[in-house]
Short mmCIF file of C-alpha atoms and ligand atoms in Angstrom, two decimals:
data_model
loop_
_atom_site.label_atom_id
_atom_site.label_comp_id
_atom_site.label_asym_id
_atom_site.label_seq_id
_atom_site.Cartn_x
_atom_site.Cartn_y
_atom_site.Cartn_z
CA UNK A 206 8.66 -40.29 -22.39
CA UNK A 207 6.82 -42.12 -19.65
CA UNK A 208 3.83 -40.32 -18.13
CA UNK A 209 2.88 -43.16 -15.79
CA UNK A 210 2.06 -42.11 -12.25
CA UNK A 211 3.39 -44.65 -9.72
CA UNK A 212 0.96 -46.70 -7.60
CA UNK A 213 2.31 -44.95 -4.50
CA UNK A 214 1.54 -41.52 -6.01
CA UNK A 215 -1.89 -42.63 -7.25
CA UNK A 216 -2.80 -43.57 -3.68
CA UNK A 217 -1.42 -40.34 -2.24
CA UNK A 218 -3.18 -38.20 -4.86
CA UNK A 219 -6.43 -40.08 -4.33
CA UNK A 220 -6.28 -39.39 -0.59
CA UNK A 221 -5.42 -35.73 -1.12
CA UNK A 222 -8.16 -35.13 -3.70
CA UNK A 223 -10.72 -36.73 -1.41
CA UNK A 224 -9.55 -34.60 1.52
CA UNK A 225 -9.73 -31.40 -0.56
CA UNK A 226 -13.27 -32.29 -1.71
CA UNK A 227 -14.62 -33.42 1.67
CA UNK A 228 -12.76 -31.26 4.17
CA UNK A 229 -11.50 -28.09 2.49
CA UNK A 230 -13.95 -27.06 -0.22
CA UNK A 231 -16.81 -27.09 2.34
CA UNK A 232 -14.76 -24.64 4.48
CA UNK A 233 -14.45 -22.13 1.64
CA UNK A 234 -17.74 -20.22 2.10
CA UNK A 235 -16.63 -19.36 5.66
CA UNK A 236 -13.10 -18.58 4.46
CA UNK A 237 -14.49 -16.16 1.87
CA UNK A 238 -16.86 -14.44 4.33
CA UNK A 239 -14.99 -14.21 7.65
CA UNK A 240 -11.71 -12.73 8.93
CA UNK A 241 -8.94 -15.32 8.41
CA UNK A 242 -7.86 -15.36 12.06
CA UNK A 243 -11.30 -16.56 13.20
CA UNK A 244 -10.87 -19.67 11.03
CA UNK A 245 -7.48 -20.70 12.39
CA UNK A 246 -8.79 -23.11 15.08
CA UNK A 247 -10.83 -24.96 12.42
CA UNK A 248 -7.85 -25.00 10.05
CA UNK A 249 -5.65 -26.37 12.86
CA UNK A 250 -8.08 -29.29 13.23
CA UNK A 251 -7.72 -30.07 9.53
CA UNK A 252 -3.94 -29.87 9.82
CA UNK A 253 -4.05 -32.45 12.63
CA UNK A 254 -6.09 -34.76 10.37
CA UNK A 255 -3.49 -34.36 7.59
CA UNK A 256 -0.70 -35.25 10.03
CA UNK A 257 -2.60 -38.33 11.19
CA UNK A 258 -2.95 -39.40 7.56
CA UNK A 259 0.85 -38.96 7.19
CA UNK A 260 0.40 -36.51 4.34
CA UNK A 261 1.95 -33.53 6.16
CA UNK A 262 4.68 -31.38 4.53
CA UNK A 263 4.86 -33.50 1.34
CA UNK A 264 7.79 -31.51 -0.11
CA UNK A 265 10.01 -31.40 2.98
CA UNK A 266 12.70 -33.90 3.97
CA UNK A 267 11.65 -36.91 6.06
CA UNK A 268 14.31 -36.11 8.68
CA UNK A 269 12.27 -33.00 9.60
CA UNK A 270 8.90 -34.73 9.58
CA UNK A 271 7.95 -34.24 5.91
CA UNK A 272 7.09 -36.86 3.28
CA UNK A 273 10.30 -36.35 1.30
CA UNK A 274 8.63 -36.46 -2.14
CA UNK A 275 10.79 -35.62 -5.15
CA UNK A 276 10.08 -32.59 -7.33
CA UNK A 277 7.81 -34.31 -9.86
CA UNK A 278 5.89 -36.19 -7.18
CA UNK A 279 5.40 -32.98 -5.24
CA UNK A 280 4.39 -31.14 -8.43
CA UNK A 281 1.43 -33.52 -8.74
CA UNK A 282 0.54 -32.96 -5.08
CA UNK A 283 0.74 -29.18 -5.52
CA UNK A 284 -1.72 -29.45 -8.43
CA UNK A 285 -4.18 -31.40 -6.27
CA UNK A 286 -3.85 -28.94 -3.37
CA UNK A 287 -4.13 -25.87 -5.61
CA UNK A 288 -7.81 -26.61 -6.18
CA UNK A 289 -8.60 -24.89 -2.88
CA UNK A 290 -7.04 -21.65 -1.54
CA UNK A 291 -6.62 -23.55 1.76
CA UNK A 292 -4.84 -26.60 0.31
CA UNK A 293 -1.15 -25.81 0.70
CA UNK A 294 -1.58 -24.19 4.11
CA UNK A 295 -3.52 -27.13 5.54
CA UNK A 296 -0.91 -29.60 4.23
CA UNK A 297 2.06 -27.61 5.58
CA UNK A 298 3.69 -26.80 2.25
CA UNK A 299 2.70 -23.16 1.78
CA UNK A 300 4.82 -20.33 0.38
CA UNK A 301 6.82 -18.49 1.62
CA UNK A 302 7.66 -21.05 4.34
CA UNK A 303 8.39 -23.76 1.75
CA UNK A 304 11.14 -21.66 0.10
CA UNK A 305 12.51 -20.48 3.45
CA UNK A 306 12.71 -24.07 4.69
CA UNK A 307 14.65 -25.02 1.55
CA UNK A 308 17.24 -22.28 1.98
CA UNK A 309 17.58 -22.83 5.74
CA UNK A 310 18.15 -26.50 5.01
CA UNK A 311 20.72 -25.71 2.33
CA UNK A 312 22.53 -22.70 3.82
CA UNK A 313 21.65 -22.51 7.53
CA UNK A 314 24.22 -23.06 10.28
CA UNK A 315 23.66 -26.06 12.56
CA UNK A 316 22.34 -23.67 15.22
CA UNK A 317 19.91 -21.97 12.78
CA UNK A 318 18.65 -25.33 11.50
CA UNK A 319 18.13 -26.68 15.00
CA UNK A 320 16.29 -23.56 16.11
CA UNK A 321 14.05 -22.88 13.12
CA UNK A 322 13.56 -25.97 10.99
CA UNK A 323 11.69 -28.36 13.34
CA UNK A 324 8.97 -25.86 14.42
CA UNK A 325 8.70 -24.43 10.90
CA UNK A 326 8.24 -27.78 9.16
CA UNK A 327 5.86 -28.84 11.94
CA UNK A 328 3.70 -25.75 11.33
CA UNK A 329 4.16 -24.48 14.90
CA UNK A 330 5.64 -21.22 13.63
CA UNK A 331 5.52 -19.34 10.29
CA UNK A 332 8.05 -17.19 8.45
CA UNK A 333 8.17 -14.57 5.69
CA UNK A 334 10.58 -13.33 3.03
CA UNK A 335 11.30 -9.60 2.94
CA UNK A 336 13.04 -8.41 -0.21
CA UNK A 337 10.86 -6.02 -2.23
CA UNK A 338 11.10 -2.34 -1.33
CA UNK A 339 8.45 0.35 -1.56
CA UNK A 340 10.51 2.92 -3.44
CA UNK A 341 12.68 0.73 -5.69
CA UNK A 342 11.87 -1.73 -8.50
CA UNK A 343 11.38 -5.29 -7.33
CA UNK A 344 12.09 -6.30 -10.93
CA UNK A 345 15.65 -5.08 -10.47
CA UNK A 346 16.32 -5.94 -6.84
CA UNK A 347 20.03 -5.12 -7.00
CA UNK A 348 18.70 -1.57 -6.56
CA UNK A 349 18.22 -1.91 -2.81
CA UNK A 350 18.16 0.74 -0.08
CA UNK A 351 17.83 -1.52 2.96
CA UNK A 352 21.14 -1.85 4.78
CA UNK A 353 22.48 -4.18 7.47
CA UNK A 354 25.46 -2.51 9.13
CA UNK A 355 27.75 -4.26 11.62
CA UNK A 356 27.76 -2.80 15.13
CA UNK A 357 29.60 -4.81 17.77
CA UNK A 358 28.24 -8.37 17.53
CA UNK A 359 25.06 -7.23 15.78
CA UNK A 360 23.69 -6.14 12.43
CA UNK A 361 21.60 -2.96 12.52
CA UNK A 362 19.00 -3.03 9.74
CA UNK A 363 17.28 0.00 8.23
CA UNK A 364 14.87 0.02 5.30
CA UNK A 365 11.27 -0.02 4.13
CA UNK A 366 9.95 -3.23 2.58
CA UNK A 367 6.53 -4.18 1.34
CA UNK A 368 4.71 -7.22 0.03
CA UNK A 369 6.35 -9.27 2.76
CA UNK A 370 3.72 -11.98 2.40
CA UNK A 371 2.36 -13.58 5.57
CA UNK A 372 4.48 -11.40 7.92
CA UNK A 373 1.41 -10.90 10.14
CA UNK A 374 1.75 -13.61 12.79
CA UNK A 375 5.11 -14.89 11.48
CA UNK A 376 7.91 -15.71 13.96
CA UNK A 377 10.72 -14.44 11.76
CA UNK A 378 11.55 -12.81 8.43
CA UNK A 379 14.42 -13.60 6.09
CA UNK A 380 15.45 -10.08 5.11
CA UNK A 381 17.56 -9.06 2.11
CA UNK A 382 19.78 -6.12 2.99
CA UNK A 383 22.94 -4.53 1.64
CA UNK A 384 25.95 -5.57 3.75
CA UNK A 385 28.74 -5.04 1.20
CA UNK A 386 28.06 -1.78 -0.69
CA UNK A 387 31.55 -1.77 -2.23
CA UNK A 388 31.14 -5.18 -3.91
CA UNK A 389 29.79 -5.83 -7.43
CA UNK A 390 26.00 -5.37 -7.78
CA UNK A 391 25.13 -9.07 -7.28
CA UNK A 392 27.41 -9.48 -4.25
CA UNK A 393 26.24 -6.52 -2.16
CA UNK A 394 23.24 -8.02 -0.38
CA UNK A 395 22.93 -10.72 2.28
CA UNK A 396 20.08 -12.64 3.85
CA UNK A 397 19.59 -12.10 7.56
CA UNK A 398 17.14 -13.90 9.85
CA UNK A 399 15.15 -11.30 11.78
CA UNK A 400 12.74 -12.43 14.52
CA UNK A 401 9.54 -10.37 14.23
CA UNK A 402 9.83 -9.42 17.92
CA UNK A 403 13.32 -7.93 17.38
CA UNK A 404 13.51 -4.26 18.42
CA UNK A 405 12.94 -2.07 15.34
CA UNK A 406 10.82 -4.57 13.36
CA UNK A 407 7.65 -2.58 12.67
CA UNK A 408 4.74 -4.10 10.77
CA UNK A 409 3.17 -0.90 9.37
CA UNK A 410 0.08 -2.44 7.77
CA UNK A 411 -1.31 -5.32 5.83
CA UNK A 412 -1.56 -3.89 2.31
CA UNK A 413 -5.04 -4.00 0.79
CA UNK A 414 -4.72 -6.16 -2.34
CA UNK A 415 -7.64 -5.60 -4.74
CA UNK A 416 -9.55 -4.20 -1.77
CA UNK A 417 -8.73 -6.97 0.73
CA UNK A 418 -6.05 -6.48 3.40
CA UNK A 419 -6.50 -10.00 4.79
CA UNK A 420 -4.76 -11.07 7.97
CA UNK A 421 -2.41 -13.63 9.45
CA UNK A 422 -1.11 -16.09 6.82
CA UNK A 423 -3.43 -14.62 4.18
CA UNK A 424 -1.89 -11.12 4.00
CA UNK A 425 0.97 -9.05 2.58
CA UNK A 426 2.68 -6.57 4.90
CA UNK A 427 4.58 -3.34 4.68
CA UNK A 428 7.48 -3.38 7.14
CA UNK A 429 9.70 -0.61 8.42
CA UNK A 430 13.05 -1.80 9.72
CA UNK A 431 14.15 0.99 12.02
CA UNK A 432 17.53 0.41 13.64
CA UNK A 433 16.44 -3.20 13.86
CA UNK A 434 19.11 -5.10 15.77
CA UNK A 435 19.92 -8.81 15.39
CA UNK A 436 23.06 -10.82 16.23
CA UNK A 437 25.51 -11.34 13.36
CA UNK A 438 25.11 -15.09 13.78
CA UNK A 439 21.66 -14.57 12.15
CA UNK A 440 23.37 -14.18 8.76
CA UNK A 441 22.06 -16.90 6.44
CA UNK A 442 24.78 -18.28 4.16
CA UNK A 443 27.84 -16.22 3.28
CA UNK A 444 27.90 -12.44 3.51
CA UNK A 445 27.15 -10.89 0.11
CA UNK A 446 25.54 -14.11 -1.17
CA UNK A 447 21.91 -12.96 -0.84
CA UNK A 448 21.19 -13.06 -4.58
CA UNK A 449 23.00 -16.36 -5.06
CA UNK A 450 20.78 -17.91 -2.36
CA UNK A 451 17.68 -16.20 -3.79
CA UNK A 452 18.36 -17.90 -7.14
CA UNK A 453 18.48 -21.28 -5.39
CA UNK A 454 15.08 -20.53 -3.86
CA UNK A 455 13.45 -19.81 -7.21
CA UNK A 456 13.85 -22.90 -9.43
CA UNK A 457 11.87 -25.58 -7.56
CA UNK A 458 9.66 -22.82 -6.11
CA UNK A 459 8.42 -21.96 -9.60
CA UNK A 460 7.41 -25.59 -10.17
CA UNK A 461 5.45 -25.50 -6.88
CA UNK A 462 3.73 -22.22 -7.82
CA UNK A 463 2.98 -23.25 -11.41
CA UNK A 464 1.44 -26.57 -10.40
CA UNK A 465 -0.64 -24.77 -7.75
CA UNK A 466 -1.85 -22.53 -10.59
CA UNK A 467 -2.68 -25.59 -12.71
CA UNK A 468 -4.75 -26.81 -9.74
CA UNK A 469 -6.58 -23.46 -9.74
CA UNK A 470 -7.16 -23.84 -13.50
CA UNK A 471 -8.62 -27.31 -12.93
CA UNK A 472 -10.99 -26.02 -10.26
CA UNK A 473 -12.11 -23.00 -12.35
CA UNK A 474 -12.55 -25.29 -15.35
CA UNK A 475 -14.72 -27.74 -13.35
CA UNK A 476 -16.89 -24.86 -12.16
CA UNK A 477 -17.15 -23.43 -15.70
CA UNK A 478 -18.20 -26.72 -17.28
CA UNK A 479 -20.69 -27.50 -14.49
CA UNK A 480 -22.27 -24.04 -14.76
CA UNK A 481 -22.52 -24.25 -18.57
CA UNK A 482 -24.07 -27.73 -18.23
CA UNK A 483 -26.68 -26.61 -15.66
CA UNK A 484 -27.57 -22.99 -16.48
CA UNK A 485 -30.77 -22.67 -18.47
CA UNK A 486 -30.34 -19.74 -20.84
CA UNK A 487 -33.64 -20.05 -22.79
CA UNK A 488 -36.60 -22.43 -22.39
CA UNK A 489 -35.17 -25.94 -22.76
CA UNK A 490 -31.71 -24.59 -23.69
CA UNK A 491 -28.61 -24.86 -21.52
CA UNK A 492 -25.67 -22.48 -21.76
CA UNK A 493 -23.48 -25.42 -22.83
CA UNK A 494 -25.45 -25.67 -26.12
CA UNK A 495 -23.94 -22.35 -27.29
CA UNK A 496 -20.98 -22.80 -29.60
CA UNK A 497 -19.06 -19.88 -28.12
CA UNK A 498 -19.15 -21.53 -24.70
CA UNK A 499 -18.13 -24.87 -26.24
CA UNK A 500 -15.23 -23.10 -27.89
CA UNK A 501 -14.12 -21.64 -24.52
CA UNK A 502 -14.34 -25.08 -22.92
CA UNK A 503 -12.20 -26.65 -25.64
CA UNK A 504 -9.67 -23.79 -25.63
CA UNK A 505 -9.31 -23.85 -21.85
CA UNK A 506 -8.91 -27.65 -21.84
CA UNK A 507 -6.14 -27.36 -24.44
CA UNK A 508 -4.42 -24.44 -22.67
CA UNK A 509 -4.46 -26.20 -19.29
CA UNK A 510 -3.12 -29.44 -20.72
CA UNK A 511 -0.34 -27.68 -22.64
CA UNK A 512 0.64 -25.60 -19.60
CA UNK A 513 0.58 -28.65 -17.33
CA UNK A 514 2.87 -30.62 -19.63
CA UNK A 515 5.28 -27.68 -19.83
CA UNK A 516 5.54 -27.54 -16.04
CA UNK A 517 6.04 -31.28 -15.65
CA UNK A 518 8.69 -31.14 -18.36
CA UNK A 519 10.47 -28.26 -16.58
CA UNK A 520 10.39 -30.25 -13.31
CA UNK A 521 11.83 -33.24 -15.16
CA UNK A 522 14.57 -31.02 -16.64
CA UNK A 523 15.49 -29.68 -13.18
CA UNK A 524 15.78 -33.24 -11.88
CA UNK A 525 17.69 -34.55 -14.90
CA UNK A 526 20.06 -31.71 -15.83
CA UNK A 527 19.79 -29.20 -12.96
CA UNK A 528 18.36 -25.73 -12.42
CA UNK A 529 20.98 -23.88 -14.47
CA UNK A 530 20.42 -25.92 -17.63
CA UNK A 531 16.64 -25.67 -17.12
CA UNK A 532 16.65 -21.84 -16.90
CA UNK A 533 14.69 -21.34 -20.12
CA UNK A 534 12.06 -23.93 -19.24
CA UNK A 535 11.65 -22.37 -15.77
CA UNK A 536 11.20 -18.87 -17.22
CA UNK A 537 8.79 -20.10 -19.91
CA UNK A 538 6.42 -21.81 -17.48
CA UNK A 539 6.39 -18.80 -15.17
CA UNK A 540 4.72 -16.51 -17.69
CA UNK A 541 2.83 -19.12 -19.74
CA UNK A 542 1.04 -20.71 -16.76
CA UNK A 543 0.29 -17.37 -15.06
CA UNK A 544 -1.42 -16.16 -18.26
CA UNK A 545 -3.28 -19.43 -18.87
CA UNK A 546 -4.56 -19.27 -15.30
CA UNK A 547 -5.73 -15.70 -15.72
CA UNK A 548 -7.57 -16.58 -18.93
CA UNK A 549 -9.21 -19.71 -17.47
CA UNK A 550 -10.37 -17.92 -14.30
CA UNK A 551 -11.72 -15.04 -16.41
CA UNK A 552 -13.64 -17.37 -18.75
CA UNK A 553 -15.06 -19.33 -15.80
CA UNK A 554 -16.13 -16.11 -14.13
CA UNK A 555 -17.75 -14.88 -17.35
CA UNK A 556 -19.74 -18.12 -17.72
CA UNK A 557 -21.08 -17.55 -14.18
CA UNK A 558 -22.33 -14.06 -15.10
CA UNK A 559 -23.28 -11.98 -12.03
CA UNK A 560 -22.73 -15.00 -9.77
CA UNK A 561 -19.06 -14.99 -10.82
CA UNK A 562 -18.58 -11.52 -9.33
CA UNK A 563 -19.83 -12.61 -5.90
CA UNK A 564 -18.07 -14.61 -3.21
CA UNK A 565 -20.70 -17.35 -3.53
CA UNK A 566 -18.12 -19.24 -5.60
CA UNK A 567 -14.34 -19.22 -5.15
CA UNK A 568 -13.83 -17.68 -8.62
CA UNK A 569 -13.81 -14.03 -7.55
CA UNK A 570 -11.22 -14.85 -4.85
CA UNK A 571 -9.01 -16.49 -7.48
CA UNK A 572 -9.58 -13.56 -9.85
CA UNK A 573 -8.50 -11.01 -7.20
CA UNK A 574 -5.57 -12.83 -5.68
CA UNK A 575 -4.04 -14.72 -8.57
CA UNK A 576 -3.66 -11.70 -10.87
CA UNK A 577 -0.46 -11.12 -8.95
CA UNK A 578 1.02 -14.29 -10.49
CA UNK A 579 2.01 -12.22 -13.52
CA UNK A 580 3.96 -9.84 -11.24
CA UNK A 581 5.68 -11.69 -8.38
CA UNK A 582 8.67 -14.03 -8.79
CA UNK A 583 9.56 -12.03 -11.90
CA UNK A 584 7.02 -10.10 -13.99
CA UNK A 585 5.99 -11.60 -17.35
CA UNK A 586 8.06 -9.06 -19.25
CA UNK A 587 11.25 -9.78 -17.30
CA UNK A 588 11.00 -13.52 -17.99
CA UNK A 589 10.20 -12.95 -21.65
CA UNK A 590 13.21 -10.66 -22.07
CA UNK A 591 15.61 -13.08 -20.38
CA UNK A 592 14.36 -16.09 -22.38
CA UNK A 593 14.50 -14.11 -25.62
CA UNK A 594 18.07 -12.93 -24.91
CA UNK A 595 19.23 -16.51 -24.31
CA UNK A 596 17.49 -17.72 -27.47
CA UNK A 597 19.01 -14.90 -29.52
CA UNK A 598 22.45 -15.83 -28.16
CA UNK A 599 21.96 -19.43 -29.23
CA UNK A 600 21.31 -18.15 -32.76
CA UNK A 601 24.41 -15.91 -32.86
CA UNK A 602 26.52 -16.69 -35.92
CA UNK A 603 24.26 -19.52 -37.11
CA UNK A 604 23.33 -19.57 -40.77
CA UNK A 605 19.62 -20.25 -41.06
CA UNK A 606 18.23 -21.02 -44.50
C1 LIG B 122 0.67 -10.71 -4.06
C2 LIG B 122 2.13 -10.41 -4.04
C3 LIG B 122 2.94 -11.10 -3.15
C4 LIG B 122 4.30 -10.80 -3.05
N1 LIG B 122 5.07 -11.45 -2.10
C5 LIG B 122 6.35 -11.03 -1.90
C6 LIG B 122 7.13 -11.55 -0.81
O1 LIG B 122 6.67 -12.41 -0.04
N2 LIG B 122 8.37 -11.04 -0.59
C7 LIG B 122 8.91 -10.07 -1.39
O2 LIG B 122 10.03 -9.65 -1.14
N3 LIG B 122 8.20 -9.57 -2.45
C8 LIG B 122 6.95 -10.02 -2.71
N4 LIG B 122 6.20 -9.48 -3.75
C9 LIG B 122 6.78 -8.40 -4.54
C10 LIG B 122 7.09 -8.82 -5.97
O3 LIG B 122 8.21 -9.65 -5.97
C11 LIG B 122 7.30 -7.53 -6.79
O4 LIG B 122 6.05 -6.85 -6.86
C12 LIG B 122 7.84 -7.82 -8.19
O5 LIG B 122 9.17 -8.24 -8.12
C13 LIG B 122 7.76 -6.60 -9.11
O6 LIG B 122 8.40 -5.50 -8.49
P1 LIG B 122 7.64 -4.10 -8.39
O7 LIG B 122 6.31 -4.32 -7.80
O8 LIG B 122 8.55 -3.16 -7.69
O9 LIG B 122 7.42 -3.63 -9.88
P2 LIG B 122 8.50 -2.89 -10.90
O10 LIG B 122 9.82 -3.52 -10.69
O11 LIG B 122 8.36 -1.44 -10.59
O12 LIG B 122 7.92 -3.26 -12.26
C14 LIG B 122 6.64 -2.80 -12.69
C15 LIG B 122 6.30 -3.39 -14.04
O13 LIG B 122 7.24 -2.93 -14.99
C16 LIG B 122 7.43 -3.91 -15.99
N5 LIG B 122 8.87 -4.20 -16.07
C17 LIG B 122 9.74 -4.32 -15.02
N6 LIG B 122 10.98 -4.57 -15.48
C18 LIG B 122 10.91 -4.59 -16.82
C19 LIG B 122 11.85 -4.81 -17.88
N7 LIG B 122 13.13 -5.08 -17.62
N8 LIG B 122 11.41 -4.74 -19.15
C20 LIG B 122 10.09 -4.49 -19.45
N9 LIG B 122 9.17 -4.29 -18.50
C21 LIG B 122 9.56 -4.35 -17.21
C22 LIG B 122 6.62 -5.14 -15.59
O14 LIG B 122 5.39 -5.12 -16.28
C23 LIG B 122 6.36 -4.92 -14.12
O15 LIG B 122 5.17 -5.53 -13.66
C24 LIG B 122 4.85 -9.80 -3.89
C25 LIG B 122 4.03 -9.13 -4.80
C26 LIG B 122 2.70 -9.40 -4.89
C27 LIG B 122 1.84 -8.63 -5.85
#
């Protein structure tokens, strides 16, 4: 296997790493202390700089103003950007817009593409993805109460969703709702584009997550769809194909997420090693002289490297044999990397002692917000069960000595 990074990618990664170090990490103290909306003008300035450097929207097609990188190239970019909580947003490749752009590109009508893709890729508008419901298990989303019922030329949507990330300030939501209740469980729901100013779209609140409600892009909303009316032409893809489209959204999306998490690991690791190197723990003795800390450093280095290679391998599998054949690899990285990240952030925080609990470093932010990685896009347990079932099936009838 060839692990060489092309000259083109070395240059791009060098530029991105420098930008993250010089332009984004210095913004973090303000980001951690002030309401997100007050920082948007400053963030917009940084986005303009990224566009001038021609590094905007690295994962999106060139025809819409992106860089058109392939999955492995973008995986490396996502790692570099993950080092700062502002990285993906400033470079125009943030979730959930990235996934929504992919499915609009793949399943949208010409009219939908023309209307939504250019401003979305350009960062002029934002979007959100509204599937999880308050009262029903997100882990088993075929249990869904939200309905979209035809009435004249419209759909009328009713339901209560939550964890619709970044709905605050978004221009539209892609909503999963039951349109075909008589069909089989995986063919009952559809995706419908709902502008956030449609009558009956009610943003109830930004949910406090570990004590922080956030705002604008950096928030997760509860939304009540109350006789919310949109034209039937807002259907995305075929009616009843909501889960089929959702599957399409998940494969490459997991690579993006996992490499962002590796970027977070790298940042937490850098902070941990630097603190251990500098912190005097007894006269003339640095924290890094303690064997237990050395052991943490070595373990974290090994865990990060193993996780990183697993993700790059999964990306390679998706490109070589396709998402379906790479199902196991995609499920494995989802829970392995989320857990490695949690461990690395926790160790880094521990090495910082009381300082780790403050917002004087970015570690507490990562600790609060990235815990969710073990829950969204499929909880650890769900991925483990599905991988184990497939493995057990492969062993059916085989004689093992
Ligand atoms: C920060 C954050 C952002 C999110 N963003 C979005 C978004 O933008 N759009 C959106 O629609 N949703 C979003 N979600 C929702 C997310 O997808 C759901 O929280 C997730 O699917 C789990 O669903 P649930 O919360 O209903 O938990 P449940 O389904 O109630 O599961 C609870 C727990 O039960 C266990 N469990 C579940 N099933 C099984 C099983 N089969 N076997 C063993 N154990 C099991 C797991 O430990 C799981 O964590 C977000 C969530 C978070 C925390």
